[in-house]
PDB file of C-alpha atoms and ligand atoms in Angstrom:
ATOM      1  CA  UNK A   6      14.663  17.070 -20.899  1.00 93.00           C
ATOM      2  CA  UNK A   7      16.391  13.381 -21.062  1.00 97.00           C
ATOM      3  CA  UNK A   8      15.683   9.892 -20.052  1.00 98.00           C
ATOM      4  CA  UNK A   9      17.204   7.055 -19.367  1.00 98.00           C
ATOM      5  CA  UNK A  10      15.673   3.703 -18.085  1.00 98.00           C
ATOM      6  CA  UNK A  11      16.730   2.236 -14.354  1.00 98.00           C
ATOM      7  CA  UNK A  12      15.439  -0.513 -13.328  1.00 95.00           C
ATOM      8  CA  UNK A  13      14.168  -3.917 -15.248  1.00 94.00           C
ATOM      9  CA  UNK A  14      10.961  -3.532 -14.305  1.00 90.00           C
ATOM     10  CA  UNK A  15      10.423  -0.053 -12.887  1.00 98.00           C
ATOM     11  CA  UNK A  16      11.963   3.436 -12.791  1.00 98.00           C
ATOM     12  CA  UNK A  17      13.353   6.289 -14.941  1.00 98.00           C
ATOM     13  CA  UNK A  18      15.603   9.517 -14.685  1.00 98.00           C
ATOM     14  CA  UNK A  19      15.283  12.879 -16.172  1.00 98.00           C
ATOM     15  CA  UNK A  20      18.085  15.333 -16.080  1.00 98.00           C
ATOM     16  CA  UNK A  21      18.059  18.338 -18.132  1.00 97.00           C
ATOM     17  CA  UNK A  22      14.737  19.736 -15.965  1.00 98.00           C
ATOM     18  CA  UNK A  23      14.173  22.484 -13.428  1.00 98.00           C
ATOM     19  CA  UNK A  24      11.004  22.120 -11.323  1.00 98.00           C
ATOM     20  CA  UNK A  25      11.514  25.738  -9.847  1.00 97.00           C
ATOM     21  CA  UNK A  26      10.242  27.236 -13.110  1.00 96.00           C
ATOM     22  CA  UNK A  27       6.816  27.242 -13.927  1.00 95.00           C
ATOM     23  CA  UNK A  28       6.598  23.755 -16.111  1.00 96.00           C
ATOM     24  CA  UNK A  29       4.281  23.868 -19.256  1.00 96.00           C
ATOM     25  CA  UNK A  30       0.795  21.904 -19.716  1.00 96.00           C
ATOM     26  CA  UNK A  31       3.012  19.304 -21.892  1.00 97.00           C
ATOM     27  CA  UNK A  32       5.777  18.886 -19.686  1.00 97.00           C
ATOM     28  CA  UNK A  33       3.297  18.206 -16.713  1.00 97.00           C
ATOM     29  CA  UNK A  34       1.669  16.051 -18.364  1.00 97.00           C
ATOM     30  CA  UNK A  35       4.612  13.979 -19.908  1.00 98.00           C
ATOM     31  CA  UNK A  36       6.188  13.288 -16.425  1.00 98.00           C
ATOM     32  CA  UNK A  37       3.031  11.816 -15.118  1.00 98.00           C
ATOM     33  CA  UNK A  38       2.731   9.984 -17.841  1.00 97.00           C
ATOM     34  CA  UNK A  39       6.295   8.670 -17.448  1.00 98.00           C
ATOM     35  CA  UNK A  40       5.089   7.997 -13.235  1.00 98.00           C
ATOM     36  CA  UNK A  41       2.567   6.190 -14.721  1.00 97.00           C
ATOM     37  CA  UNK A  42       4.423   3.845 -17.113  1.00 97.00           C
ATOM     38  CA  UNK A  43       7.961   3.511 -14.817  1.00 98.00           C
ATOM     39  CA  UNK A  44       6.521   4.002 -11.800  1.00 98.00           C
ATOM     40  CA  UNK A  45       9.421   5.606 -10.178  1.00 98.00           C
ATOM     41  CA  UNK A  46      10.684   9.339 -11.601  1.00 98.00           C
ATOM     42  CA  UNK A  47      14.331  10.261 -10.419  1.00 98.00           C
ATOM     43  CA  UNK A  48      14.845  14.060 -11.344  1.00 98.00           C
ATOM     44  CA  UNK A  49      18.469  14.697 -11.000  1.00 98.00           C
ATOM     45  CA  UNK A  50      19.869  17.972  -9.758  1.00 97.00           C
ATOM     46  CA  UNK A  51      16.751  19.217  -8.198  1.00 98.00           C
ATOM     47  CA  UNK A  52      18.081  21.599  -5.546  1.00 97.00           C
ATOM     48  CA  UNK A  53      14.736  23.021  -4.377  1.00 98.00           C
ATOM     49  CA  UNK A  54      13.521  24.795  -0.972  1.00 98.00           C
ATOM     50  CA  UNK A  55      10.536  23.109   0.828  1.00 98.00           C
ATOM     51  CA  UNK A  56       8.285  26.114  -0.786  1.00 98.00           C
ATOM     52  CA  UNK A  57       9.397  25.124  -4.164  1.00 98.00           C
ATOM     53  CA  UNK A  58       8.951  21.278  -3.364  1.00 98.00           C
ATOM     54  CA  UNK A  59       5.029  21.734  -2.343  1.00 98.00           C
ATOM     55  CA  UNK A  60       4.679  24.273  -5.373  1.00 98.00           C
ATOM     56  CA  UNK A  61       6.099  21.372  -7.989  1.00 98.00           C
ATOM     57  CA  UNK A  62       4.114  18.629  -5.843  1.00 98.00           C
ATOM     58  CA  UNK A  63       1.104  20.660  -6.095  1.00 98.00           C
ATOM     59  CA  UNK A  64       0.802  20.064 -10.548  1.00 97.00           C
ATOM     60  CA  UNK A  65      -0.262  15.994  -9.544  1.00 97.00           C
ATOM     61  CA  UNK A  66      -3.141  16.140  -7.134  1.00 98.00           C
ATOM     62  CA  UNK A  67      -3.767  18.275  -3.608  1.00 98.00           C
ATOM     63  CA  UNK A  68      -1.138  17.359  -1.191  1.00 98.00           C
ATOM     64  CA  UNK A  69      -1.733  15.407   2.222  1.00 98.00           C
ATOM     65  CA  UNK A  70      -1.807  17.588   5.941  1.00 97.00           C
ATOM     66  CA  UNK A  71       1.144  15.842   7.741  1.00 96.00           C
ATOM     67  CA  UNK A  72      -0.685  13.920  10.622  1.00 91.00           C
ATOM     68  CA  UNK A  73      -0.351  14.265  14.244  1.00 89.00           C
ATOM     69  CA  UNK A  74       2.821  12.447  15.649  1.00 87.00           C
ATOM     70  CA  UNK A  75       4.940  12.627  12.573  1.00 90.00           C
ATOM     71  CA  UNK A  76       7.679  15.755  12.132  1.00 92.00           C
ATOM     72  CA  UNK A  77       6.152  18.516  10.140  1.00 94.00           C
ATOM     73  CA  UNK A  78       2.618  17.636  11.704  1.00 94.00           C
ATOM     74  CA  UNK A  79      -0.226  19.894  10.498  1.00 96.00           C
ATOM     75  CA  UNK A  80       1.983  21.184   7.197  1.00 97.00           C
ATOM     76  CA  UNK A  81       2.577  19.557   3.500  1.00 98.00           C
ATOM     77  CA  UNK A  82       5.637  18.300   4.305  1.00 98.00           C
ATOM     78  CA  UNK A  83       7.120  14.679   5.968  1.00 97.00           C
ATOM     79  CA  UNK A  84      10.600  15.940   7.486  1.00 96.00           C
ATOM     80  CA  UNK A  85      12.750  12.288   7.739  1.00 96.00           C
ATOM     81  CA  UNK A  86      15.922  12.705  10.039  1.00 95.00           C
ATOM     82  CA  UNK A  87      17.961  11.110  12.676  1.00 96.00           C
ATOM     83  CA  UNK A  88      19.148  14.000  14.434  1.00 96.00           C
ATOM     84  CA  UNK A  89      17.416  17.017  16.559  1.00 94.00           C
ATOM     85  CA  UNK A  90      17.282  20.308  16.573  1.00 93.00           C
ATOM     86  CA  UNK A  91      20.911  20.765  17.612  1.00 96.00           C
ATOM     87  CA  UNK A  92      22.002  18.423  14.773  1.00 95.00           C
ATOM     88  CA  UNK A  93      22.926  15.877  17.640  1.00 96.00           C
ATOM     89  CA  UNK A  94      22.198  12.159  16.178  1.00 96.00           C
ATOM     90  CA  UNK A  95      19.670  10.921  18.228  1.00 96.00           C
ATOM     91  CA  UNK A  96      19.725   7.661  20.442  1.00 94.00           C
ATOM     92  CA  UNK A  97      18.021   4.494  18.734  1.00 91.00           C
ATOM     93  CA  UNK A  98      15.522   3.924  20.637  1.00 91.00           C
ATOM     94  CA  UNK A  99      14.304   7.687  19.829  1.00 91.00           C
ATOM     95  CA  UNK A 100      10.874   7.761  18.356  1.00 89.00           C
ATOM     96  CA  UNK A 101      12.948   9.608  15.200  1.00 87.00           C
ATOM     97  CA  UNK A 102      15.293   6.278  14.448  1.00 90.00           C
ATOM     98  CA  UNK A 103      12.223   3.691  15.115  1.00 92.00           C
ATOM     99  CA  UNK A 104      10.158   5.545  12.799  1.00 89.00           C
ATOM    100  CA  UNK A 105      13.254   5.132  10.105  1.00 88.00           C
ATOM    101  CA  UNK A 106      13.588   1.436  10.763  1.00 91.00           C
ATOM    102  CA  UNK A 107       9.713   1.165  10.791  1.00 93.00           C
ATOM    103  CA  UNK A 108      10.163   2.655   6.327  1.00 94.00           C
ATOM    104  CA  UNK A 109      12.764  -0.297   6.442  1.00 95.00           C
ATOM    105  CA  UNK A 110       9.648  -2.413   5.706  1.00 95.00           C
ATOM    106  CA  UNK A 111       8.166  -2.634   2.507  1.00 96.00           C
ATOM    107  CA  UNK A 112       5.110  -0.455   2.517  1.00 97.00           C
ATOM    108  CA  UNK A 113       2.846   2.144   0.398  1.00 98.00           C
ATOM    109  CA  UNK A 114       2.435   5.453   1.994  1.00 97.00           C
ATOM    110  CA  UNK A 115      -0.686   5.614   3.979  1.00 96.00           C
ATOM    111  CA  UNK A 116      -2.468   2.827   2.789  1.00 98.00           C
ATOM    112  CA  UNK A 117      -3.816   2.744   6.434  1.00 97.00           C
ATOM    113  CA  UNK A 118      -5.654   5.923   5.091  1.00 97.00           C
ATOM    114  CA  UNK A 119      -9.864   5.354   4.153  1.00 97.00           C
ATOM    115  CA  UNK A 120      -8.448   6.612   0.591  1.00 97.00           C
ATOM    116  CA  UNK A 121      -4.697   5.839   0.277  1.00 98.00           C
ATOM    117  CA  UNK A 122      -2.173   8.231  -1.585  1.00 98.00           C
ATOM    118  CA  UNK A 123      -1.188   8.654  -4.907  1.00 97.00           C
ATOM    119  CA  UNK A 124       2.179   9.199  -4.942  1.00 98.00           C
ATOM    120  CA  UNK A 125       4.751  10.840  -2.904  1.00 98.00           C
ATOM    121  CA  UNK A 126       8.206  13.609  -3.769  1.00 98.00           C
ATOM    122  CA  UNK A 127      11.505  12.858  -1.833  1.00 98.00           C
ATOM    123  CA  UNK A 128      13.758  15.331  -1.723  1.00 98.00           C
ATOM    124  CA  UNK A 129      17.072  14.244  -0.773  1.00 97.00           C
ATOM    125  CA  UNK A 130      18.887  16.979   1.712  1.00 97.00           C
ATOM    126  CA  UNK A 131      21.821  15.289   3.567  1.00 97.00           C
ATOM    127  CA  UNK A 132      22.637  11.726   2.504  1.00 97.00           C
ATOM    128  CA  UNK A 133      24.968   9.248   4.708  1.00 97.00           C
ATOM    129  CA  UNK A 134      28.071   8.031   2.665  1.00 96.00           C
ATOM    130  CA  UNK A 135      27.178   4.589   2.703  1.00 96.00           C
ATOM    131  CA  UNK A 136      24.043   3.099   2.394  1.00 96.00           C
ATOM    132  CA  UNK A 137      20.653   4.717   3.168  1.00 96.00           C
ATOM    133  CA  UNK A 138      19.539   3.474  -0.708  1.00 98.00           C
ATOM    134  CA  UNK A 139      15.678   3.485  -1.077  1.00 98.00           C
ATOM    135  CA  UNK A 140      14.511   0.821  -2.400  1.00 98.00           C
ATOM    136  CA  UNK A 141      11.266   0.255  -5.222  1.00 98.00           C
ATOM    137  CA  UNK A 142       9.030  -2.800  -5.910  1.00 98.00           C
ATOM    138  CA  UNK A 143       7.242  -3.163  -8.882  1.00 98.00           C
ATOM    139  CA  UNK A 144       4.066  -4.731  -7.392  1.00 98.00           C
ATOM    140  CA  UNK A 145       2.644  -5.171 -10.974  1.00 98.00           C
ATOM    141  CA  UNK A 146       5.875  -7.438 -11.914  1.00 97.00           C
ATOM    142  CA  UNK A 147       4.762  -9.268  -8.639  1.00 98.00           C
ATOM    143  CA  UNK A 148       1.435  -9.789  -9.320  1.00 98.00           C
ATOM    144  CA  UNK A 149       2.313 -10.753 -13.174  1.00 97.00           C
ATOM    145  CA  UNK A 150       4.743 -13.248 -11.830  1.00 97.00           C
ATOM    146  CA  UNK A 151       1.895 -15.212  -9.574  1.00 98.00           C
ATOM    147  CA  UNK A 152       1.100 -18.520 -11.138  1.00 98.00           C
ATOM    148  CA  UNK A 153      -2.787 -18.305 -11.845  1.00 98.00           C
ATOM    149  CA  UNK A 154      -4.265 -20.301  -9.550  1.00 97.00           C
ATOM    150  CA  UNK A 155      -2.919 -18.072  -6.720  1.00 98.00           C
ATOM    151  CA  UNK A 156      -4.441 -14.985  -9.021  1.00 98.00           C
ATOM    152  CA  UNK A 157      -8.175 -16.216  -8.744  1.00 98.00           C
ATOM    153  CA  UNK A 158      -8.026 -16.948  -5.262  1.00 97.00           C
ATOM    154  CA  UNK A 159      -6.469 -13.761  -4.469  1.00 98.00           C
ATOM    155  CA  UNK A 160      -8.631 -11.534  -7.484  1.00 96.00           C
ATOM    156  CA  UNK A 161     -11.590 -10.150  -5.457  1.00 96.00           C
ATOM    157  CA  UNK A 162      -9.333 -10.467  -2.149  1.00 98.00           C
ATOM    158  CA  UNK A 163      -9.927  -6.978   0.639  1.00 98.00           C
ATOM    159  CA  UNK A 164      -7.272  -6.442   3.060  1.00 98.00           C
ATOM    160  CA  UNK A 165      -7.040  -4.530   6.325  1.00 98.00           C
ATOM    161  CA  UNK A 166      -4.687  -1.855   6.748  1.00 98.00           C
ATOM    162  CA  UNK A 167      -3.770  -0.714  10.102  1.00 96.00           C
ATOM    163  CA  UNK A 168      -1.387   1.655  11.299  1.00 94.00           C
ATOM    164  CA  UNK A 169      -0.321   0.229  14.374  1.00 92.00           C
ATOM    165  CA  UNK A 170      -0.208  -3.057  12.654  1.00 92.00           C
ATOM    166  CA  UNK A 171       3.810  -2.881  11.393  1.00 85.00           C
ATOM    167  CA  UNK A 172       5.084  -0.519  13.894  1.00 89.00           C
ATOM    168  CA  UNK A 173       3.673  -2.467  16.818  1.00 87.00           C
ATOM    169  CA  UNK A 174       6.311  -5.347  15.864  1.00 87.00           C
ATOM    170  CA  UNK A 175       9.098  -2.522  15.689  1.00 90.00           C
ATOM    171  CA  UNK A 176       8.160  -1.148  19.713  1.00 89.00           C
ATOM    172  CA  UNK A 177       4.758  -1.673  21.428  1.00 87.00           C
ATOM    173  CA  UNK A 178       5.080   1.862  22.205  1.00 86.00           C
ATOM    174  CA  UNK A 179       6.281   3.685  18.479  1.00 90.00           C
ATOM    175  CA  UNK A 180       2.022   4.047  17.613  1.00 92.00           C
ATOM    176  CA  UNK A 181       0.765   6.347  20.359  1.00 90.00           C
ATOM    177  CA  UNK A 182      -3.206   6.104  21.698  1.00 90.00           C
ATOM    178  CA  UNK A 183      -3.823   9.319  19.684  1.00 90.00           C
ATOM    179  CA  UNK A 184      -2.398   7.975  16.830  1.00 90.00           C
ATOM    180  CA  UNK A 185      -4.591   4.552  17.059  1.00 90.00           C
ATOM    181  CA  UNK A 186      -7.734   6.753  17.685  1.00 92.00           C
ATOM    182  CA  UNK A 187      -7.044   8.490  14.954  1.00 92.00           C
ATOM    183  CA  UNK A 188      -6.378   5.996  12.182  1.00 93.00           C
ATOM    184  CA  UNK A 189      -9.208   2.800  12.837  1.00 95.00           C
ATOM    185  CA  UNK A 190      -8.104  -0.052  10.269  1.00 97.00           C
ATOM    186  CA  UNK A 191      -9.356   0.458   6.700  1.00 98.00           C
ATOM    187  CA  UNK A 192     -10.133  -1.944   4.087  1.00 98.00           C
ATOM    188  CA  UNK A 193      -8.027  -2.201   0.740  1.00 98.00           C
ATOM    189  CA  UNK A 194      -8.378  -3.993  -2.796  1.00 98.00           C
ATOM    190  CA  UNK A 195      -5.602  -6.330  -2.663  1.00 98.00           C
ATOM    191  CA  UNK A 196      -5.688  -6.556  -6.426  1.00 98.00           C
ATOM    192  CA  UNK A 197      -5.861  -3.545  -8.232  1.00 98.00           C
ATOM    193  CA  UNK A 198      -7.231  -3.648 -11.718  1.00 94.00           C
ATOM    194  CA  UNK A 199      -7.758   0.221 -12.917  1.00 86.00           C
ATOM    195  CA  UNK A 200      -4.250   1.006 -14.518  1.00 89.00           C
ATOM    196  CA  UNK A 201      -3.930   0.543 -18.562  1.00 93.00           C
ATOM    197  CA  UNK A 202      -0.173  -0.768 -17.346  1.00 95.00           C
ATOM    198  CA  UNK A 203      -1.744  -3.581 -15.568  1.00 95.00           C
ATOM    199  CA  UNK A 204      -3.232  -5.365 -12.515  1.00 98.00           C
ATOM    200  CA  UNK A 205      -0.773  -4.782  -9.463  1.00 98.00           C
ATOM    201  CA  UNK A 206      -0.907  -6.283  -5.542  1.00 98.00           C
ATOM    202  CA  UNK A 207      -1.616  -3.982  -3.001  1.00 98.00           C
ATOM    203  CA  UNK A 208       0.470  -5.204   0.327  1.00 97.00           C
ATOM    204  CA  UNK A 209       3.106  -3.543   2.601  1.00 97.00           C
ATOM    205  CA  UNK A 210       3.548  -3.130   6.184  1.00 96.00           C
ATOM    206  CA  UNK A 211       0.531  -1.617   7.202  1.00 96.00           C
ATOM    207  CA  UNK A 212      -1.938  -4.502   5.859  1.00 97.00           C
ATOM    208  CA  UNK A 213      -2.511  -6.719   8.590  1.00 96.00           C
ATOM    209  CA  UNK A 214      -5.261  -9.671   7.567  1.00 97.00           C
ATOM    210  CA  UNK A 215      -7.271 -10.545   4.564  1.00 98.00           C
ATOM    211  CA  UNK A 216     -10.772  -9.826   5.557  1.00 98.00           C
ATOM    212  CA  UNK A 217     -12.927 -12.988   5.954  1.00 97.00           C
ATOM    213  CA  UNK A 218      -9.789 -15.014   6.705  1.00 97.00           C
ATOM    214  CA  UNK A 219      -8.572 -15.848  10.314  1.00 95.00           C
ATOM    215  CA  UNK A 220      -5.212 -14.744  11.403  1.00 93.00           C
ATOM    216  CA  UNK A 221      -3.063 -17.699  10.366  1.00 96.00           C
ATOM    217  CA  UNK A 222      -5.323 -18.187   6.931  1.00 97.00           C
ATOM    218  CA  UNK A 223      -4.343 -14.465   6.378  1.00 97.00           C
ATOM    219  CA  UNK A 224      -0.647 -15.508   7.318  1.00 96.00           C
ATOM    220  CA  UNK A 225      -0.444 -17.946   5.353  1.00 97.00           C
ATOM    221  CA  UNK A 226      -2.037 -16.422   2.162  1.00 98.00           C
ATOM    222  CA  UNK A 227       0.675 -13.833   2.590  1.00 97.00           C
ATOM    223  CA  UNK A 228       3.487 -15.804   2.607  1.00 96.00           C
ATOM    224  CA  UNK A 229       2.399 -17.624  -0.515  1.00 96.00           C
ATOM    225  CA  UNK A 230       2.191 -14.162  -2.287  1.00 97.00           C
ATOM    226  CA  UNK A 231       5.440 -12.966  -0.717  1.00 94.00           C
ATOM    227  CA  UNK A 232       7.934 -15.739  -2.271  1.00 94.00           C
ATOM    228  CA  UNK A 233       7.246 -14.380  -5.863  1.00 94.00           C
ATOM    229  CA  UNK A 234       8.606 -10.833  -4.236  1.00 92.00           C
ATOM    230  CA  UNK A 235      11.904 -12.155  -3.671  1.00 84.00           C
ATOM    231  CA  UNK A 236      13.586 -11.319  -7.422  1.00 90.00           C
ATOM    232  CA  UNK A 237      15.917  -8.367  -8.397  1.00 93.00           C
ATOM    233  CA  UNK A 238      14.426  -7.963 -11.341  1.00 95.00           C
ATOM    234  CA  UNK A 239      11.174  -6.552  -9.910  1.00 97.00           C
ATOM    235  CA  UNK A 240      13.546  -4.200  -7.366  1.00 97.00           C
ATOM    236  CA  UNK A 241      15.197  -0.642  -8.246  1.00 98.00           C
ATOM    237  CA  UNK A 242      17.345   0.426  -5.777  1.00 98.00           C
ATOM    238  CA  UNK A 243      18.335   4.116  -5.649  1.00 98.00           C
ATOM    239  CA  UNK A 244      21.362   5.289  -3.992  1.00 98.00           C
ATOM    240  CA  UNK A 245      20.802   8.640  -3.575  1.00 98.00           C
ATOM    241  CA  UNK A 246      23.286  11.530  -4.643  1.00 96.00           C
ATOM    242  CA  UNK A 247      22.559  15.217  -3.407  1.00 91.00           C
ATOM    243  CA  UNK A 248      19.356  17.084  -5.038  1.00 94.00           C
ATOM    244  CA  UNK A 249      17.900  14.006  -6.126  1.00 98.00           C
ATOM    245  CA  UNK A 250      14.057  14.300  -6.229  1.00 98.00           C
ATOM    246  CA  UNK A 251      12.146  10.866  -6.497  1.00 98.00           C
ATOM    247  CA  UNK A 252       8.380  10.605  -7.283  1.00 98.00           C
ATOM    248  CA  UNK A 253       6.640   7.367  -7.172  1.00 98.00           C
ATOM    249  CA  UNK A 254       3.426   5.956  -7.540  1.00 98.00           C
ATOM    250  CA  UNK A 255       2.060   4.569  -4.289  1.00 98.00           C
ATOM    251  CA  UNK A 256      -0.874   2.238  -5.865  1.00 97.00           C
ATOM    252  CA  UNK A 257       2.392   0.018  -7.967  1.00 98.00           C
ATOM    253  CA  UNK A 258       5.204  -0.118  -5.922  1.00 98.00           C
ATOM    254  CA  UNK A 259       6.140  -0.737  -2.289  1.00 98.00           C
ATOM    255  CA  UNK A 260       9.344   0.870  -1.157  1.00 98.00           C
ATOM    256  CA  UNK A 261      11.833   0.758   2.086  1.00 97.00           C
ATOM    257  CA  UNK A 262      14.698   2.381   3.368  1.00 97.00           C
ATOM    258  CA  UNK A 263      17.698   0.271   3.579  1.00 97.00           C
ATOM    259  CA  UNK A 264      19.844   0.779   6.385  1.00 96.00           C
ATOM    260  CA  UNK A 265      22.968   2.965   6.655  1.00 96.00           C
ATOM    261  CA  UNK A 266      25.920   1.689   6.497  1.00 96.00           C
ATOM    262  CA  UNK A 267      29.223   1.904   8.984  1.00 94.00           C
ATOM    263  CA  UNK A 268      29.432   4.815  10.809  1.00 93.00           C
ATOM    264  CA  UNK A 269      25.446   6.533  11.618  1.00 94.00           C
ATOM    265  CA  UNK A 270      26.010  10.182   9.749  1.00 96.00           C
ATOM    266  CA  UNK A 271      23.230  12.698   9.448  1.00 97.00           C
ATOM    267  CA  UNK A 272      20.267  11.366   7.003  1.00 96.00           C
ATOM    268  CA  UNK A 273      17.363  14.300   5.878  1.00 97.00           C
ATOM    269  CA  UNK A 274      14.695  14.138   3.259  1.00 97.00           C
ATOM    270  CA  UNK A 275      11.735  15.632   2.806  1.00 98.00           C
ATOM    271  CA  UNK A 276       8.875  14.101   1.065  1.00 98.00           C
ATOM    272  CA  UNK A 277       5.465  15.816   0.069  1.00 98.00           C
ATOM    273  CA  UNK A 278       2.311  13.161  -0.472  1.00 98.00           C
ATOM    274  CA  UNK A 279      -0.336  13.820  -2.936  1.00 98.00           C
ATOM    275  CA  UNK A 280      -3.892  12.351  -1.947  1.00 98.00           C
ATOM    276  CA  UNK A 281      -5.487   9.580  -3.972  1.00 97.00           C
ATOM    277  CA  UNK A 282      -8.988  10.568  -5.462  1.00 96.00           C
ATOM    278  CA  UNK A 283     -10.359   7.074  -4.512  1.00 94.00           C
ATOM    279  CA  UNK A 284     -10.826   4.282  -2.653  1.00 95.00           C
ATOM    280  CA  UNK A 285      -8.532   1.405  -3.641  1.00 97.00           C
ATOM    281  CA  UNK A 286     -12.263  -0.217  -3.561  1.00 95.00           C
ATOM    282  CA  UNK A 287     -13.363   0.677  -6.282  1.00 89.00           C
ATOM    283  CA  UNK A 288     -10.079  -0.335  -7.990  1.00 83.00           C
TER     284      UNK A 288
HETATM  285  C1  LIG B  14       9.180   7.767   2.635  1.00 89.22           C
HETATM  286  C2  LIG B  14      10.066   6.614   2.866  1.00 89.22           C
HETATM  287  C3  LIG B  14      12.326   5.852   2.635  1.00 89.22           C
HETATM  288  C4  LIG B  14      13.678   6.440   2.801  1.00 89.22           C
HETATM  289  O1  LIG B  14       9.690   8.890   2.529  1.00 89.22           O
HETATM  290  O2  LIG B  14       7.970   7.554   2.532  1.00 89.22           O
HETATM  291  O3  LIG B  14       9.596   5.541   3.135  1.00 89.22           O
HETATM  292  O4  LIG B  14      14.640   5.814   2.324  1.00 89.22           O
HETATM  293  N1  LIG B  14      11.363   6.854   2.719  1.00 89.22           N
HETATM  294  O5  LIG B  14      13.783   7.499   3.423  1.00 89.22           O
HETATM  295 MN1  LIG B  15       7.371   5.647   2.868  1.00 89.22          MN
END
């Protein structure tokens, strides 16, 4: 097993590994430990069926039941695609294509959830030829980068999360009744301080308002964090080559989709999401 460094702030590759085999203790352990110090893991050359994807997924933590309304619903897997079952592109105002341009927001994966994810396993299966990168954010970079007077009035900061929040901006329709029912907004930590790599910021498209703040306070507050999120350096962009598989830990980066570019072509990934053991809360 090899690696080389990505991004400035975030990110590493390993070639040289097969997930399909049974992995050893050490191996196991060294990737998360490499999750937890680059925050983003690209394994190269990973070309593994959905089976083999949950089995690999399963070594981190117990994976998430899809929810209602998403495709692959009720199993381990997320199935991301623009087209339908007779591999016809579907129209863009198709619940399919919003829910792709809703992941074109910077966001964590279910941080609307009472106890957010961990991390989450993309598995790249049919990549456009231009564009269609996903994109990391090194949220501790971020938060390092805040001058400190914006860190103590942010430190002991709770945020709601909220579904429908994001995807309400994309179509008033995207977030069905079931869906709101089902996922009530949750309160976050918007500083998390329980990583020996460092405090990181806690944001993304589902977090709505900082709790005890009106609207526009909340607004405001926001935009004053999100200037220091504008740099590069704090960025790794992937541009995604067949078999890729990309971990990443949801509680230090935000990520987004980028769009595709030229010509729509056939996008589908699957991703497996492996449940946090806590509240961001208690962070
Ligand atoms: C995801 C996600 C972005 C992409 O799988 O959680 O946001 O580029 N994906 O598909
Ligand atoms: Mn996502």
């Amino acid at each position: 097993m090899f690696t080389k460094k990505l991004g400035k702030s975030i990110g590493i590759e390993i070639t040289g590994l097969d997930t399909k085999v049974d992995l050893s203790k050490k191996i196991k352990s060294k990737i998360s430990d490499l999750l937890s110090e680059f925050s983003v893991v690209v394994i190269k050359n990973q070309n593994i069926t959905n089976d083999e994807h949950i089995k690999f997924s399963q070594y981190f933590g117990t994976l998430e039941t899809t929810k209602a309304g998403t495709d692959g619903s009720g199993s381990k897997l997320i199935i991301l695609r623009n087209f339908d079952e007779d591999g016809n592109i579907v129209p863009a105002t198709d619940r399919q294509r919003l829910n792709n341009l809703a992941n074109q927001e910077w966001h964590s994966d279910s941080s609307f959830k009472v106890i957010p994810s961990k991390m989450s396993i993309l598995s790249a299966k049919m990549i456009p030829s231009k564009g269609s990168n996903t994109e990391f954010l090194s949220m501790r970079a971020v938060y390092s980068s805040l001058p400190e007077k914006l860190k103590l009035i942010i430190e002991d900061k709770v945020c709601w999360h909220d579904y429908s929040h994001g995807r309400s901006k994309i179509d008033p329709n995207l977030v069905t009744p079931e869906e709101k029912k089902a996922f009530p907004p949750v309160k976050q930590k918007l500083v998390l301080n329980n990583d020996k790599h460092g405090k990181s910021l806690y944001l993304g498209a589902h977090c709505s308002s900082v709790e005890g703040m009106t609207k526009p306070e909340s607004k405001k507050l926001f935009r004053e964090i999100y200037q220091y999120v504008d740099n590069e350096s704090f960025v790794y962009s992937h541009s995604w080559k067949p078999y890729d598989l990309i971990m990443w830990d949801n509680r230090a980066v935000l990520h987004r989709a980028t769009p595709i570019k030229g010509k729509i072509e056939k996008r589908l990934m699957v991703r497996t999401t492996i449940a946090g053991e806590t509240s961001t809360l208690n962070h």
